[in-house]
Coordinates of C-alpha atoms in Angstrom, one line a residue:
M1 CA 1.8 4.9 -21.2
R2 CA 4.0 3.1 -18.0
V3 CA 2.1 3.2 -14.8
A4 CA 3.9 2.6 -11.3
A5 CA 1.7 1.3 -8.8
I6 CA 2.6 2.2 -5.2
Y7 CA 1.0 0.5 -2.3
D8 CA 1.6 0.1 1.3
I9 CA 3.9 3.1 2.2
H10 CA 3.4 3.4 5.5
G11 CA 5.0 6.6 6.1
N12 CA 8.3 5.0 5.2
L13 CA 9.8 8.0 3.2
P14 CA 13.4 6.1 2.9
A15 CA 11.6 3.5 1.1
L16 CA 9.4 5.7 -1.3
E17 CA 12.4 7.8 -2.0
A18 CA 14.8 5.0 -3.2
V19 CA 11.1 3.5 -5.3
L20 CA 10.8 7.3 -6.6
Q21 CA 14.4 6.5 -8.0
D22 CA 13.6 3.8 -9.7
I23 CA 10.3 5.2 -11.5
R24 CA 12.2 8.1 -13.0
Q25 CA 14.9 5.8 -14.3
A26 CA 11.5 3.2 -15.6
E27 CA 10.6 7.1 -17.6
V28 CA 7.3 6.3 -15.9
D29 CA 4.3 8.6 -17.2
H30 CA 1.8 7.8 -14.5
V31 CA 1.8 6.7 -10.7
V32 CA -1.2 4.7 -8.8
V33 CA -0.6 5.1 -5.3
G34 CA -3.0 2.3 -3.9
G35 CA -3.9 3.7 -0.3
D36 CA -2.3 3.2 3.2
V37 CA 0.1 6.0 2.3
I38 CA 0.6 7.8 6.0
L39 CA 0.1 5.6 9.0
G40 CA 3.8 5.3 9.8
P41 CA 6.5 7.1 10.8
M42 CA 7.2 9.8 8.4
P43 CA 3.6 10.7 7.5
R44 CA 3.3 14.4 6.7
E45 CA 6.8 14.2 4.8
T46 CA 5.8 11.2 3.3
L47 CA 2.2 12.9 1.7
T48 CA 4.1 16.0 0.7
C49 CA 6.7 14.2 -1.4
L50 CA 4.1 11.9 -3.3
L51 CA 2.0 15.8 -3.7
D52 CA 5.1 17.1 -5.0
L53 CA 5.7 15.0 -8.1
D54 CA 6.1 16.1 -11.4
I55 CA 4.7 13.1 -12.7
P56 CA 1.0 13.2 -12.6
V57 CA -0.1 10.7 -9.4
Q58 CA -3.8 9.5 -8.2
F59 CA -4.7 8.4 -5.0
I60 CA -6.6 5.6 -3.6
Q61 CA -7.6 5.6 0.1
G62 CA -6.6 2.5 2.1
N63 CA -8.1 1.3 5.4
C64 CA -5.5 2.8 7.5
D65 CA -5.9 6.5 5.5
R66 CA -9.4 5.6 6.5
E67 CA -9.2 5.3 9.8
V68 CA -6.7 8.5 10.2
L69 CA -9.1 10.4 8.4
A70 CA -12.1 9.5 11.1
Q71 CA -9.7 10.3 13.7
M72 CA -8.9 14.1 12.2
A73 CA -12.5 14.2 12.0
G74 CA -13.3 13.4 15.7
T75 CA -14.8 10.0 15.0
D76 CA -13.6 6.8 16.2
T77 CA -14.9 3.8 14.2
G78 CA -14.2 1.5 17.0
T79 CA -12.0 -0.5 14.3
V80 CA -8.4 -0.1 15.2
P81 CA -6.6 -2.6 17.6
E82 CA -5.9 -1.4 20.7
Q83 CA -2.1 -1.4 19.9
F84 CA -2.5 0.6 17.0
R85 CA -4.7 3.2 18.6
E86 CA -2.1 5.3 19.8
V87 CA 0.2 5.7 16.5
V88 CA -3.4 6.8 14.7
R89 CA -4.1 9.3 17.0
W90 CA 0.0 10.8 16.9
V91 CA -0.4 10.4 12.5
A92 CA -3.9 12.4 12.9
Q93 CA -1.8 15.1 14.7
Q94 CA 1.1 15.4 12.2
L95 CA -1.2 16.4 9.4
H96 CA -2.4 19.4 8.6
P97 CA -6.0 20.4 9.1
E98 CA -6.5 21.1 5.1
Y99 CA -5.4 17.4 4.5
E100 CA -8.7 16.2 5.9
Q101 CA -10.3 16.9 2.7
L102 CA -7.7 15.7 0.8
L103 CA -8.1 12.2 2.0
A104 CA -11.6 12.4 2.1
N105 CA -11.7 12.4 -1.6
W106 CA -9.2 9.5 -2.5
P107 CA -11.7 7.5 -4.5
K108 CA -11.8 3.5 -3.4
T109 CA -10.7 2.2 -7.0
V110 CA -9.3 3.7 -10.3
R111 CA -9.8 2.5 -13.4
V112 CA -6.7 3.5 -15.9
E113 CA -6.1 2.6 -19.6
I114 CA -2.9 1.0 -20.0
R115 CA -1.2 0.0 -23.7
G116 CA -0.9 -3.8 -23.9
L117 CA -3.3 -4.6 -20.7
G118 CA -6.7 -2.6 -21.3
E119 CA -8.7 -1.1 -18.5
V120 CA -6.7 -1.9 -15.1
L121 CA -9.2 -1.8 -11.8
F122 CA -6.7 -0.4 -9.2
C123 CA -8.4 -1.1 -5.4
H124 CA -6.7 -1.2 -2.3
A125 CA -7.6 -5.0 -0.7
T126 CA -10.9 -6.0 -3.2
P127 CA -12.7 -4.4 -5.9
R128 CA -15.6 -3.8 -2.7
S129 CA -13.5 -3.8 0.4
D130 CA -10.5 -1.8 1.3
T131 CA -10.1 -4.3 4.5
E132 CA -10.4 -7.9 3.0
V133 CA -7.6 -10.2 3.3
F134 CA -6.7 -12.9 0.5
T135 CA -3.1 -13.8 -0.8
R136 CA -1.6 -16.1 -3.7
L137 CA -3.2 -19.2 -1.9
T138 CA -6.6 -18.4 -1.1
P139 CA -8.8 -20.7 -3.0
E140 CA -10.2 -19.4 -6.3
D141 CA -13.4 -20.6 -5.5
R142 CA -13.8 -18.4 -2.6
L143 CA -12.3 -15.5 -4.7
L144 CA -14.9 -15.8 -7.8
P145 CA -18.2 -14.0 -6.1
V146 CA -15.1 -11.1 -5.6
F147 CA -14.1 -10.6 -9.2
E148 CA -16.5 -11.5 -11.4
G149 CA -18.9 -9.0 -13.3
L150 CA -15.8 -6.3 -13.2
N151 CA -15.3 -6.1 -16.8
V152 CA -11.6 -5.6 -16.4
P153 CA -8.8 -7.7 -17.8
V154 CA -6.5 -7.0 -14.8
V155 CA -7.1 -5.9 -11.3
V156 CA -4.2 -4.5 -9.1
C157 CA -4.7 -4.6 -5.5
G158 CA -2.2 -4.3 -1.9
H159 CA -3.3 -4.7 1.5
T160 CA -1.6 -7.9 2.3
H161 CA 2.0 -6.5 2.1
M162 CA 3.1 -9.5 -0.1
Q163 CA 3.6 -9.3 -4.4
F164 CA 1.3 -12.2 -6.4
D165 CA 0.6 -12.7 -9.7
R166 CA -2.7 -14.8 -10.6
T167 CA -5.8 -15.6 -12.2
I168 CA -9.1 -15.4 -10.6
G169 CA -11.5 -16.6 -13.5
R170 CA -10.9 -14.4 -16.1
V171 CA -9.2 -11.5 -13.8
R172 CA -5.6 -11.2 -13.6
V173 CA -5.0 -10.4 -10.5
V174 CA -1.6 -8.4 -9.2
N175 CA -0.4 -7.8 -5.9
A176 CA 1.7 -4.6 -5.7
G177 CA 3.1 -5.9 -2.7
S178 CA 4.5 -3.0 0.0
V179 CA 6.8 0.3 -0.1
G180 CA 7.3 0.6 3.6
M181 CA 6.0 -2.4 5.3
P182 CA 7.2 -5.6 2.9
F183 CA 6.4 -9.1 4.2
G184 CA 8.9 -11.0 3.6
E185 CA 12.7 -10.1 2.0
P186 CA 13.1 -6.4 3.1
G187 CA 13.1 -3.6 0.4
A188 CA 10.5 -2.0 -1.1
Y189 CA 8.0 -3.7 -3.5
W190 CA 6.3 -1.9 -6.2
L191 CA 4.6 -2.8 -9.8
L192 CA 5.8 -1.1 -13.4
L193 CA 2.9 -1.5 -16.0
G194 CA 2.3 -1.6 -19.6
P195 CA 2.9 -3.3 -21.8
N196 CA 3.4 -5.8 -19.4
V197 CA 3.4 -6.1 -15.8
Q198 CA 6.7 -5.7 -13.7
L199 CA 7.0 -6.8 -10.6
R200 CA 9.8 -5.0 -8.7
H201 CA 11.8 -5.2 -6.0
T202 CA 14.4 -1.9 -4.7
P203 CA 16.7 -2.4 -2.7
Y204 CA 17.7 0.3 -0.3
D205 CA 19.8 1.7 2.2
L206 CA 18.3 -0.1 5.4
A207 CA 20.6 0.7 8.1
K208 CA 20.4 4.6 6.9
A209 CA 16.5 4.4 6.9
A210 CA 16.5 3.0 10.4
E211 CA 18.5 5.7 11.6
R212 CA 15.9 8.2 10.3
I213 CA 12.9 6.3 11.2
R214 CA 14.2 6.1 14.7
D215 CA 15.2 9.9 14.9
T216 CA 11.3 10.5 14.5
K217 CA 8.9 10.7 17.3
Y218 CA 6.7 7.9 16.1
P219 CA 5.3 6.1 19.1
Q220 CA 6.5 3.2 17.6
A221 CA 9.7 4.2 15.8
Q222 CA 12.0 1.5 17.0
D223 CA 9.8 -1.1 16.8
F224 CA 9.0 -0.1 12.9
A225 CA 12.5 0.1 12.3
A226 CA 13.8 -3.1 13.6
R227 CA 10.5 -5.3 12.1
N228 CA 9.5 -3.3 9.0
V229 CA 12.7 -2.8 7.8
L230 CA 16.2 -4.3 9.0
Q231 CA 14.1 -7.4 9.2
S232 CA 10.5 -8.3 7.9
P233 CA 8.2 -10.9 9.1
S234 CA 8.4 -14.3 6.7
E235 CA 6.4 -14.5 3.5
G236 CA 6.0 -18.1 4.9
E237 CA 4.6 -17.1 8.9
T238 CA 2.5 -14.2 7.6
L239 CA 0.9 -16.7 5.4
E240 CA -0.1 -18.8 7.9
A241 CA -1.4 -15.7 10.0
F242 CA -3.3 -14.4 6.9
T243 CA -5.3 -18.2 6.4
R244 CA -6.6 -17.5 10.0
V245 CA -8.4 -14.7 8.9
E246 CA -8.7 -14.4 5.2
L247 CA -12.2 -14.1 3.4
H248 CA -14.8 -16.8 3.5
L249 CA -17.2 -16.9 1.4

């Protein structure tokens, strides 16, 4: 079985459409959507696109999905930074009420048996949290308690929007990167799993995508198009920023 792992789409429908073209060409049998699907400029369209796929799909709930769900339910978690509260409210307003139960039913982790890899655990950030931050540079000794006792050979994660492939203890940990908001070279990032692990990068028409995003009513559409599509924060500056907030064990 060949599995595509697509993470951190963030409502970037043009990026998702490009990745789905590659997924079809790769003859993927199963898709795992690893969270942070809807917080972005085209939330309803992105979710509809995934739900309409004719390939079996499993979803994981990311921290941004959880925050939008809380907004739809009329609760305030108090954890959303001020600059993002407007977009969380806007995204929640774009989704049909019936999506509330759908989002609530997304699990925190899923396990999939993949030929050549064994049982693979998919999580959003870490197996125990949807917000913990670690990167390819985080010292292994800090991460060993997070990944011990899982009884799987491979863990796939996302959340930090940067791909990597590293070993922590006896576990191979692979970050899928971000489809819709990458840190590094612009484009869409994802994984192809089975029988090996391929870190994939899908280029797409960035100018056209930026134009489509600017045409939405997303409160930060101009900024999203400029800073997350046409250009992206560099991996170096992002790693430096994440070092200040990464998990300390």
